[in-house]
mmCIF file of C-alpha atoms (C1' of nucleotides) in Angstrom:
data_model
loop_
_atom_site.group_PDB
_atom_site.id
_atom_site.type_symbol
_atom_site.label_atom_id
_atom_site.label_comp_id
_atom_site.label_asym_id
_atom_site.label_seq_id
_atom_site.Cartn_x
_atom_site.Cartn_y
_atom_site.Cartn_z
ATOM 1 C CA MET A 14 0.000 0.000 0.000
ATOM 2 C CA LYS A 15 1.256 3.432 -0.947
ATOM 3 C CA TRP A 16 1.021 6.478 1.281
ATOM 4 C CA THR A 17 -1.040 8.274 -1.338
ATOM 5 C CA GLU A 18 -3.538 5.426 -1.560
ATOM 6 C CA LEU A 19 -4.509 5.630 2.108
ATOM 7 C CA ARG A 20 -7.029 8.403 1.540
ATOM 8 C CA ASP A 21 -9.084 6.205 -0.759
ATOM 9 C CA GLN A 22 -9.342 3.273 1.637
ATOM 10 C CA SER A 23 -12.705 2.500 3.116
ATOM 11 C CA CYS A 24 -11.146 1.895 6.523
ATOM 12 C CA PRO A 25 -11.367 5.069 8.612
ATOM 13 C CA VAL A 26 -8.072 4.293 10.337
ATOM 14 C CA ALA A 27 -6.311 4.327 6.997
ATOM 15 C CA ARG A 28 -8.048 7.585 6.110
ATOM 16 C CA ALA A 29 -7.083 9.098 9.432
ATOM 17 C CA LEU A 30 -3.483 8.183 8.736
ATOM 18 C CA SER A 31 -3.660 9.851 5.349
ATOM 19 C CA VAL A 32 -4.312 13.085 7.246
ATOM 20 C CA VAL A 33 -2.492 12.872 10.571
ATOM 21 C CA GLY A 34 -0.372 9.745 10.209
ATOM 22 C CA ASP A 35 3.087 11.083 9.605
ATOM 23 C CA ARG A 36 5.955 12.111 11.789
ATOM 24 C CA TRP A 37 5.034 15.767 12.086
ATOM 25 C CA THR A 38 1.373 16.467 11.514
ATOM 26 C CA LEU A 39 0.157 15.705 15.024
ATOM 27 C CA LEU A 40 2.885 17.939 16.461
ATOM 28 C CA ILE A 41 1.822 20.744 14.142
ATOM 29 C CA LEU A 42 -1.751 20.234 15.279
ATOM 30 C CA ARG A 43 -0.617 20.325 18.893
ATOM 31 C CA ASP A 44 0.960 23.699 18.289
ATOM 32 C CA CYS A 45 -2.225 24.892 16.616
ATOM 33 C CA TYR A 46 -4.080 23.957 19.799
ATOM 34 C CA PHE A 47 -1.471 26.030 21.657
ATOM 35 C CA GLY A 48 -2.405 28.989 19.500
ATOM 36 C CA ILE A 49 0.480 28.935 17.024
ATOM 37 C CA ARG A 50 -0.476 30.213 13.591
ATOM 38 C CA ARG A 51 2.613 31.357 11.717
ATOM 39 C CA PHE A 52 5.156 29.561 9.640
ATOM 40 C CA ASP A 53 8.260 30.683 11.509
ATOM 41 C CA HIS A 54 6.711 30.018 14.904
ATOM 42 C CA PHE A 55 5.902 26.448 13.944
ATOM 43 C CA GLN A 56 9.382 26.039 12.574
ATOM 44 C CA GLU A 57 11.174 27.361 15.652
ATOM 45 C CA ARG A 58 9.077 25.415 18.111
ATOM 46 C CA LEU A 59 9.158 22.115 16.255
ATOM 47 C CA GLY A 60 12.653 22.076 14.794
ATOM 48 C CA ILE A 61 11.107 20.747 11.588
ATOM 49 C CA THR A 62 12.812 21.627 8.337
ATOM 50 C CA ARG A 63 11.141 24.466 6.495
ATOM 51 C CA HIS A 64 10.639 22.318 3.429
ATOM 52 C CA VAL A 65 8.721 19.621 5.274
ATOM 53 C CA LEU A 66 6.761 22.197 7.259
ATOM 54 C CA SER A 67 5.679 23.864 4.037
ATOM 55 C CA ASP A 68 4.577 20.472 2.715
ATOM 56 C CA ARG A 69 2.627 19.540 5.832
ATOM 57 C CA LEU A 70 0.832 22.854 6.077
ATOM 58 C CA LYS A 71 -0.217 22.496 2.444
ATOM 59 C CA SER A 72 -1.540 19.025 3.018
ATOM 60 C CA LEU A 73 -3.356 20.025 6.212
ATOM 61 C CA GLU A 74 -4.944 22.816 4.238
ATOM 62 C CA ALA A 75 -5.880 20.398 1.444
ATOM 63 C CA SER A 76 -7.430 18.064 4.025
ATOM 64 C CA GLY A 77 -9.547 20.843 5.444
ATOM 65 C CA ILE A 78 -7.886 20.809 8.874
ATOM 66 C CA LEU A 79 -6.265 24.218 8.543
ATOM 67 C CA ARG A 80 -7.083 27.188 6.408
ATOM 68 C CA ARG A 81 -4.617 29.767 5.163
ATOM 69 C CA GLU A 82 -5.699 33.331 5.753
ATOM 70 C CA PRO A 83 -4.059 36.670 5.004
ATOM 71 C CA TYR A 84 -3.389 38.677 8.134
ATOM 72 C CA GLN A 85 -1.694 41.613 6.394
ATOM 73 C CA GLN A 86 -1.159 43.109 2.956
ATOM 74 C CA ARG A 87 2.176 44.651 1.880
ATOM 75 C CA PRO A 88 3.909 42.396 2.205
ATOM 76 C CA LEU A 89 1.168 39.819 1.851
ATOM 77 C CA ARG A 90 1.406 37.364 4.729
ATOM 78 C CA HIS A 91 -0.730 34.383 5.634
ATOM 79 C CA GLU A 92 -1.327 32.474 8.808
ATOM 80 C CA TYR A 93 -2.720 29.011 9.369
ATOM 81 C CA ARG A 94 -5.864 28.650 11.434
ATOM 82 C CA LEU A 95 -7.861 25.672 12.571
ATOM 83 C CA THR A 96 -11.040 24.924 10.669
ATOM 84 C CA GLU A 97 -14.043 23.341 12.351
ATOM 85 C CA ALA A 98 -12.714 19.937 11.316
ATOM 86 C CA GLY A 99 -9.394 20.799 12.925
ATOM 87 C CA LYS A 100 -11.050 21.886 16.145
ATOM 88 C CA ALA A 101 -13.210 18.774 16.074
ATOM 89 C CA PHE A 102 -10.109 16.620 16.277
ATOM 90 C CA TYR A 103 -9.327 18.018 19.715
ATOM 91 C CA PRO A 104 -11.244 15.384 21.713
ATOM 92 C CA ALA A 105 -9.373 12.595 19.921
ATOM 93 C CA PHE A 106 -6.171 14.496 20.591
ATOM 94 C CA VAL A 107 -7.008 14.648 24.300
ATOM 95 C CA ALA A 108 -7.755 10.927 24.323
ATOM 96 C CA ILE A 109 -4.314 10.243 22.850
ATOM 97 C CA VAL A 110 -2.617 12.548 25.355
ATOM 98 C CA ASP A 111 -4.456 10.890 28.219
ATOM 99 C CA TRP A 112 -3.442 7.407 27.118
ATOM 100 C CA THR A 113 0.139 8.519 26.703
ATOM 101 C CA GLU A 114 0.323 10.029 30.169
ATOM 102 C CA ALA A 115 -0.909 6.748 31.573
ATOM 103 C CA HIS A 116 1.112 4.298 29.468
ATOM 104 C CA VAL A 117 4.162 5.983 27.985
ATOM 105 C CA PRO A 118 5.927 7.494 30.975
ATOM 106 C CA PRO A 119 8.255 10.439 30.426
ATOM 107 C CA LYS A 120 11.881 10.165 31.490
ATOM 108 C CA ASP A 121 11.721 13.291 33.557
ATOM 109 C CA GLY A 122 8.799 14.016 35.826
ATOM 110 C CA THR A 123 7.197 16.827 33.877
ATOM 111 C CA SER A 124 3.810 16.404 32.345
ATOM 112 C CA VAL A 125 0.948 18.293 30.852
ATOM 113 C CA ARG A 126 -2.145 18.944 32.885
ATOM 114 C CA LEU A 127 -5.502 19.720 31.419
ATOM 115 C CA LEU A 128 -7.792 21.851 33.541
ATOM 116 C CA SER A 129 -11.465 22.556 33.111
ATOM 117 C CA LYS A 130 -12.020 26.225 32.366
ATOM 118 C CA THR A 131 -15.230 26.267 34.330
ATOM 119 C CA SER A 132 -14.162 24.456 37.472
ATOM 120 C CA GLY A 133 -10.409 24.914 37.316
ATOM 121 C CA GLU A 134 -10.044 21.280 38.316
ATOM 122 C CA PRO A 135 -7.960 18.746 36.389
ATOM 123 C CA ILE A 136 -10.073 16.908 33.863
ATOM 124 C CA ARG A 137 -10.233 13.141 33.621
ATOM 125 C CA PRO A 138 -10.892 12.367 29.947
ATOM 126 C CA GLU A 139 -12.959 9.327 29.149
ATOM 127 C CA VAL A 140 -14.417 8.044 25.893
ATOM 128 C CA VAL A 141 -18.028 7.090 26.402
ATOM 129 C CA ASP A 142 -21.029 6.116 24.328
ATOM 130 C CA ALA A 143 -23.111 9.283 24.295
ATOM 131 C CA ASN A 144 -26.281 7.184 24.112
ATOM 132 C CA THR A 145 -25.704 5.367 27.377
ATOM 133 C CA GLY A 146 -22.859 7.187 29.089
ATOM 134 C CA GLU A 147 -21.003 3.888 29.335
ATOM 135 C CA PRO A 148 -17.216 3.913 28.806
ATOM 136 C CA ILE A 149 -16.088 2.393 25.536
ATOM 137 C CA THR A 150 -13.684 -0.505 25.864
ATOM 138 C CA LEU A 151 -12.303 -3.167 23.595
ATOM 139 C CA THR A 152 -14.748 -5.694 24.995
ATOM 140 C CA SER A 153 -17.864 -3.532 24.974
ATOM 141 C CA VAL A 154 -17.902 -2.833 21.253
ATOM 142 C CA ARG A 155 -18.470 -4.886 18.160
ATOM 143 C CA GLY A 156 -17.395 -3.668 14.738
ATOM 144 C CA ILE A 157 -19.118 -4.208 11.448
ATOM 145 C CA THR A 158 -17.190 -3.603 8.264
ATOM 146 C CA PRO A 159 -17.478 -4.867 4.707
ATOM 147 C CA SER A 160 -13.941 -6.246 4.758
ATOM 148 C CA MET A 161 -14.239 -8.110 8.028
ATOM 149 C CA PRO A 162 -17.707 -9.074 9.211
ATOM 150 C CA GLU A 163 -16.357 -11.006 12.164
ATOM 151 C CA TRP A 164 -14.496 -8.152 13.834
ATOM 152 C CA ASP A 165 -15.986 -9.436 17.040
ATOM 153 C CA ALA A 166 -13.873 -12.587 16.909
ATOM 154 C CA LYS A 167 -11.346 -13.452 19.568
ATOM 155 C CA ARG A 168 -9.197 -10.492 20.459
ATOM 156 C CA GLY A 169 -6.374 -9.475 22.705
ATOM 157 C CA MET B 3 14.339 16.834 16.358
ATOM 158 C CA LYS B 4 15.191 13.236 15.626
ATOM 159 C CA TRP B 5 12.660 10.444 15.532
ATOM 160 C CA THR B 6 14.513 8.597 18.267
ATOM 161 C CA GLU B 7 14.461 11.623 20.563
ATOM 162 C CA LEU B 8 10.679 11.817 20.655
ATOM 163 C CA ARG B 9 10.356 9.263 23.424
ATOM 164 C CA ASP B 10 12.341 11.451 25.792
ATOM 165 C CA GLN B 11 10.290 14.570 25.259
ATOM 166 C CA SER B 12 8.171 15.794 28.105
ATOM 167 C CA CYS B 13 5.273 16.514 25.734
ATOM 168 C CA PRO B 14 2.890 13.558 25.709
ATOM 169 C CA VAL B 15 2.042 14.130 22.054
ATOM 170 C CA ALA B 16 5.667 13.660 21.141
ATOM 171 C CA ARG B 17 5.824 10.539 23.286
ATOM 172 C CA ALA B 18 2.650 9.210 21.692
ATOM 173 C CA LEU B 19 4.224 9.701 18.286
ATOM 174 C CA SER B 20 7.304 7.799 19.362
ATOM 175 C CA VAL B 21 5.005 4.808 19.823
ATOM 176 C CA VAL B 22 2.199 5.094 17.262
ATOM 177 C CA GLY B 23 3.332 7.929 15.027
ATOM 178 C CA ASP B 24 4.548 6.212 11.915
ATOM 179 C CA ARG B 25 2.951 5.076 8.725
ATOM 180 C CA TRP B 26 2.091 1.574 9.873
ATOM 181 C CA THR B 27 1.765 1.211 13.609
ATOM 182 C CA LEU B 28 -1.827 2.361 13.902
ATOM 183 C CA LEU B 29 -2.838 -0.016 11.121
ATOM 184 C CA ILE B 30 -1.112 -2.875 12.916
ATOM 185 C CA LEU B 31 -2.949 -1.908 16.073
ATOM 186 C CA ARG B 32 -6.219 -1.839 14.154
ATOM 187 C CA ASP B 33 -5.617 -5.395 13.039
ATOM 188 C CA CYS B 34 -4.806 -6.391 16.606
ATOM 189 C CA TYR B 35 -8.221 -5.024 17.589
ATOM 190 C CA PHE B 36 -9.648 -7.216 14.807
ATOM 191 C CA GLY B 37 -8.050 -10.223 16.451
ATOM 192 C CA ILE B 38 -5.002 -10.640 14.226
ATOM 193 C CA ARG B 39 -1.995 -12.080 16.034
ATOM 194 C CA ARG B 40 0.376 -13.696 13.583
ATOM 195 C CA PHE B 41 3.124 -12.332 11.405
ATOM 196 C CA ASP B 42 1.881 -13.618 8.079
ATOM 197 C CA HIS B 43 -1.681 -12.554 8.759
ATOM 198 C CA PHE B 44 -0.586 -8.980 9.459
ATOM 199 C CA GLN B 45 1.548 -9.049 6.368
ATOM 200 C CA GLU B 46 -1.181 -10.311 4.056
ATOM 201 C CA ARG B 47 -3.849 -7.979 5.366
ATOM 202 C CA LEU B 48 -1.701 -4.861 5.438
ATOM 203 C CA GLY B 49 0.475 -5.290 2.377
ATOM 204 C CA ILE B 50 3.370 -4.049 4.503
ATOM 205 C CA THR B 51 6.820 -5.334 3.647
ATOM 206 C CA ARG B 52 7.999 -8.100 5.915
ATOM 207 C CA HIS B 53 11.067 -6.158 6.927
ATOM 208 C CA VAL B 54 9.105 -3.146 8.139
ATOM 209 C CA LEU B 55 6.498 -5.352 9.810
ATOM 210 C CA SER B 56 9.239 -7.134 11.708
ATOM 211 C CA ASP B 57 10.612 -3.770 12.816
ATOM 212 C CA ARG B 58 7.255 -2.402 13.933
ATOM 213 C CA LEU B 59 6.303 -5.500 15.875
ATOM 214 C CA LYS B 60 9.625 -5.316 17.688
ATOM 215 C CA SER B 61 9.113 -1.692 18.550
ATOM 216 C CA LEU B 62 5.528 -2.248 19.667
ATOM 217 C CA GLU B 63 6.832 -5.007 21.901
ATOM 218 C CA ALA B 64 9.560 -2.722 23.239
ATOM 219 C CA SER B 65 6.937 -0.060 23.970
ATOM 220 C CA GLY B 66 4.815 -2.503 25.912
ATOM 221 C CA ILE B 67 1.868 -2.357 23.513
ATOM 222 C CA LEU B 68 2.204 -5.929 22.296
ATOM 223 C CA ARG B 69 3.811 -8.977 23.816
ATOM 224 C CA ARG B 70 5.331 -11.873 21.928
ATOM 225 C CA GLU B 71 4.153 -15.247 23.128
ATOM 226 C CA PRO B 72 4.914 -18.767 21.966
ATOM 227 C CA TYR B 73 1.826 -20.549 20.726
ATOM 228 C CA GLN B 74 3.579 -23.773 19.750
ATOM 229 C CA GLN B 75 6.870 -25.629 20.150
ATOM 230 C CA ARG B 76 8.526 -27.537 17.295
ATOM 231 C CA PRO B 77 8.853 -25.441 15.397
ATOM 232 C CA LEU B 78 8.835 -22.667 17.939
ATOM 233 C CA ARG B 79 6.353 -20.019 16.821
ATOM 234 C CA HIS B 80 5.290 -16.793 18.441
ATOM 235 C CA GLU B 81 2.263 -14.599 18.114
ATOM 236 C CA TYR B 82 1.723 -10.979 19.081
ATOM 237 C CA ARG B 83 -0.939 -10.154 21.612
ATOM 238 C CA LEU B 84 -2.208 -6.903 23.050
ATOM 239 C CA THR B 85 -0.981 -5.972 26.502
ATOM 240 C CA GLU B 86 -3.147 -3.983 28.891
ATOM 241 C CA ALA B 87 -1.507 -0.815 27.592
ATOM 242 C CA GLY B 88 -2.411 -1.891 24.062
ATOM 243 C CA LYS B 89 -6.008 -2.540 25.008
ATOM 244 C CA ALA B 90 -6.112 0.763 26.864
ATOM 245 C CA PHE B 91 -5.422 2.609 23.640
ATOM 246 C CA TYR B 92 -8.721 1.409 22.208
ATOM 247 C CA PRO B 93 -10.821 4.371 23.382
ATOM 248 C CA ALA B 94 -8.392 6.806 21.773
ATOM 249 C CA PHE B 95 -8.515 4.655 18.667
ATOM 250 C CA VAL B 96 -12.310 4.879 18.627
ATOM 251 C CA ALA B 97 -12.134 8.659 19.047
ATOM 252 C CA ILE B 98 -9.873 8.875 16.004
ATOM 253 C CA VAL B 99 -12.143 6.615 13.961
ATOM 254 C CA ASP B 100 -15.171 8.658 14.940
ATOM 255 C CA TRP B 101 -13.526 11.927 13.939
ATOM 256 C CA THR B 102 -12.439 10.425 10.647
ATOM 257 C CA GLU B 103 -15.910 9.187 9.794
ATOM 258 C CA ALA B 104 -17.215 12.691 10.395
ATOM 259 C CA HIS B 105 -14.475 14.738 8.737
ATOM 260 C CA VAL B 106 -12.519 12.625 6.248
ATOM 261 C CA PRO B 107 -15.180 11.181 3.980
ATOM 262 C CA PRO B 108 -14.434 7.961 2.080
ATOM 263 C CA LYS B 109 -14.609 7.967 -1.696
ATOM 264 C CA ASP B 110 -16.945 5.030 -1.780
ATOM 265 C CA GLY B 111 -19.884 4.756 0.550
ATOM 266 C CA THR B 112 -18.616 1.979 2.787
ATOM 267 C CA SER B 113 -17.875 2.629 6.402
ATOM 268 C CA VAL B 114 -17.241 0.934 9.667
ATOM 269 C CA ARG B 115 -19.963 0.770 12.254
ATOM 270 C CA LEU B 116 -19.381 0.223 15.923
ATOM 271 C CA LEU B 117 -22.162 -1.466 17.825
ATOM 272 C CA SER B 118 -22.640 -1.819 21.539
ATOM 273 C CA LYS B 119 -22.398 -5.452 22.535
ATOM 274 C CA THR B 120 -25.016 -5.033 25.190
ATOM 275 C CA SER B 121 -27.647 -3.078 23.289
ATOM 276 C CA GLY B 122 -26.712 -3.937 19.730
ATOM 277 C CA GLU B 123 -27.230 -0.288 18.832
ATOM 278 C CA PRO B 124 -24.630 1.865 17.067
ATOM 279 C CA ILE B 125 -22.478 3.709 19.556
ATOM 280 C CA ARG B 126 -21.917 7.440 19.481
ATOM 281 C CA PRO B 127 -18.419 7.979 20.890
ATOM 282 C CA GLU B 128 -17.799 11.149 22.846
ATOM 283 C CA VAL B 129 -14.843 12.309 24.911
ATOM 284 C CA VAL B 130 -16.034 13.659 28.225
ATOM 285 C CA ASP B 131 -14.600 14.753 31.533
ATOM 286 C CA ALA B 132 -15.350 11.818 33.802
ATOM 287 C CA ASN B 133 -15.669 14.206 36.741
ATOM 288 C CA THR B 134 -18.516 16.199 35.303
ATOM 289 C CA GLY B 135 -19.737 14.259 32.284
ATOM 290 C CA GLU B 136 -19.222 17.368 30.179
ATOM 291 C CA PRO B 137 -17.888 16.917 26.625
ATOM 292 C CA ILE B 138 -14.307 18.035 26.170
ATOM 293 C CA THR B 139 -13.802 20.704 23.528
ATOM 294 C CA LEU B 140 -11.032 23.033 22.527
ATOM 295 C CA THR B 141 -12.690 25.886 24.373
ATOM 296 C CA SER B 142 -13.562 24.037 27.568
ATOM 297 C CA VAL B 143 -10.025 23.045 28.521
ATOM 298 C CA ARG B 144 -6.956 24.891 29.616
ATOM 299 C CA GLY B 145 -3.541 23.268 29.450
ATOM 300 C CA ILE B 146 -0.653 23.719 31.820
ATOM 301 C CA THR B 147 2.782 22.633 30.729
ATOM 302 C CA PRO B 148 6.307 23.614 31.716
ATOM 303 C CA SER B 149 7.176 24.605 28.167
ATOM 304 C CA MET B 150 4.181 26.811 27.568
ATOM 305 C CA PRO B 151 2.359 28.244 30.563
ATOM 306 C CA GLU B 152 0.029 30.266 28.424
ATOM 307 C CA TRP B 153 -1.494 27.382 26.509
ATOM 308 C CA ASP B 154 -4.788 29.073 27.116
ATOM 309 C CA ALA B 155 -3.867 31.996 24.870
ATOM 310 C CA LYS B 156 -5.813 32.825 21.772
ATOM 311 C CA ARG B 157 -6.571 29.748 19.741
ATOM 312 C CA GLY B 158 -8.326 28.644 16.574
ATOM 313 C "C1'" DT C 10 13.155 -40.515 0.694
ATOM 314 C "C1'" DA C 11 12.139 -36.544 -1.776
ATOM 315 C "C1'" DA C 12 9.479 -32.823 -2.788
ATOM 316 C "C1'" DT C 13 6.404 -29.377 -1.173
ATOM 317 C "C1'" DG C 14 4.302 -26.300 2.171
ATOM 318 C "C1'" DT C 15 4.061 -23.246 6.432
ATOM 319 C "C1'" DC C 16 5.582 -19.659 9.394
ATOM 320 C "C1'" DA C 17 8.539 -16.155 10.961
ATOM 321 C "C1'" DG C 18 11.562 -13.815 9.833
ATOM 322 C "C1'" DT C 19 16.450 -11.657 7.228
ATOM 323 C "C1'" DT C 20 18.998 -9.863 3.263
ATOM 324 C "C1'" DC C 21 19.436 -7.469 -0.895
ATOM 325 C "C1'" DT C 22 18.741 -3.415 -4.102
ATOM 326 C "C1'" DG C 23 16.628 0.697 -5.683
ATOM 327 C "C1'" DT C 24 13.223 4.500 -4.874
ATOM 328 C "C1'" DT C 25 11.030 7.970 -1.690
ATOM 329 C "C1'" DT C 26 11.104 10.813 2.072
ATOM 330 C "C1'" DT C 27 13.489 13.490 5.312
ATOM 331 C "C1'" DG C 28 17.219 16.470 7.453
ATOM 332 C "C1'" DG C 29 20.329 20.425 7.189
ATOM 333 C "C1'" DA C 30 21.681 24.327 5.298
ATOM 334 C "C1'" DA C 31 21.673 28.042 2.086
ATOM 335 C "C1'" DC C 32 19.206 30.997 -0.887
ATOM 336 C "C1'" DC C 33 15.161 33.995 -2.675
ATOM 337 C "C1'" DT C 34 11.490 37.768 -2.621
ATOM 338 C "C1'" DA C 35 8.879 41.568 -0.834
ATOM 339 C "C1'" DT C 36 8.668 44.954 2.421
ATOM 340 C "C1'" DT C 37 9.638 47.685 6.716
ATOM 341 C "C1'" DA C 38 12.944 49.574 10.060
ATOM 342 C "C1'" DT C 39 17.536 51.904 11.117
ATOM 343 C "C1'" DA D 17 22.383 51.639 1.995
ATOM 344 C "C1'" DT D 18 21.982 47.867 5.275
ATOM 345 C "C1'" DA D 19 19.801 44.872 8.093
ATOM 346 C "C1'" DA D 20 15.752 42.550 9.730
ATOM 347 C "C1'" DT D 21 11.290 39.973 9.155
ATOM 348 C "C1'" DA D 22 8.189 36.574 7.216
ATOM 349 C "C1'" DG D 23 7.318 32.878 4.275
ATOM 350 C "C1'" DG D 24 8.813 30.285 1.584
ATOM 351 C "C1'" DT D 25 12.140 27.331 -2.395
ATOM 352 C "C1'" DT D 26 16.327 24.814 -3.938
ATOM 353 C "C1'" DC D 27 20.111 21.793 -3.304
ATOM 354 C "C1'" DC D 28 22.491 17.622 -1.539
ATOM 355 C "C1'" DA D 29 23.284 13.847 1.739
ATOM 356 C "C1'" DA D 30 21.181 10.634 5.031
ATOM 357 C "C1'" DA D 31 17.496 7.776 6.531
ATOM 358 C "C1'" DA D 32 13.356 5.113 5.751
ATOM 359 C "C1'" DC D 33 10.695 2.319 2.795
ATOM 360 C "C1'" DA D 34 9.007 -0.962 -1.084
ATOM 361 C "C1'" DG D 35 9.561 -5.147 -3.590
ATOM 362 C "C1'" DA D 36 11.363 -9.261 -4.103
ATOM 363 C "C1'" DA D 37 14.197 -13.194 -3.062
ATOM 364 C "C1'" DC D 38 16.235 -16.015 0.375
ATOM 365 C "C1'" DT D 39 16.814 -18.720 5.054
ATOM 366 C "C1'" DG D 40 15.790 -22.080 8.649
ATOM 367 C "C1'" DA D 41 13.101 -25.145 11.271
ATOM 368 C "C1'" DC D 42 10.008 -28.096 11.023
ATOM 369 C "C1'" DA D 43 5.401 -30.768 8.965
ATOM 370 C "C1'" DT D 44 2.922 -32.960 5.357
ATOM 371 C "C1'" DT D 45 2.191 -35.333 1.246
ATOM 372 C "C1'" DA D 46 3.667 -38.432 -2.713
#
DNA sequence: TAATGTCAGTTCTGTTTTGGAACCTATTAT
DNA sequence: ATAATAGGTTCCAAAACAGAACTGACATTA
């Protein structure tokens, strides 16, 4: 399978990877969530090469995750802002961060903390079924897909 | 920044990428959630080259996501099974799939459906704060991190 | 006994992608 | 005039990847 073919797969995991599945894109998105919008700021913070950054921003724009908007004329300059689709990825992003904090320990003790803006308390992210409020786990869900009807088979 | 340095970063996104941030790992994990355990089965389903598959399985084992277990002697054969950390990634995986279904449309009409095992109904995944039950969005959360105290600054 | 098949890899070679650094263009500031 | 700023592009070397063949330990079939 080629990298460029991922987008056309029916599997949503493959499609997700076509958008955020490379070395840098999720880090760029992280910085967007931090409020970063400009080329040089991304480049300084990430240590990514300018060439690759240019590429990734283009592809994020093409995927509808970021949009490029002029913020001044003379000289014309653009910045990159999250679209609704980009903002909508934030919960998934939080779920990844939460898993990582729990299962991929840092070498030093530092860590990110997410606080609720309303209560000021640390949040405890959880992925639930909005219909029932029940947490989603590997054993509570069954998948149906054209390519693999028996997703429910033995797992783990 | 080098690929190998990601693991030592304090940022959990960088650490997450050190584990699942390459072209193939998330697809391997998907197949694990389908119940796939053996080398050749991964290879056939994914179309990954055997060399890269071998590499990824080793690194997933090193990260504690999969464990390698003998399933027969003579000839000695191993299979790859999800650890608790691997299973614990499932909710994040579902959050990614859900976002993708909503924002990265497939070319053909096929799609995956996740059903609750108890009710049989389609699930509607949502990332909430377990303390309050409130959905987590970009605007409801404030981040604190050593590298960027003002995460809460203007965003979007 | 010989040939064939299975499974889990390793080795080889050539293409793609990335990293690192310098360069380019328009414009404002000194 | 000179330097600085912002947002890129161009070049080359290094790393990662794809595709295919090969290995080794057995098991099965002829």
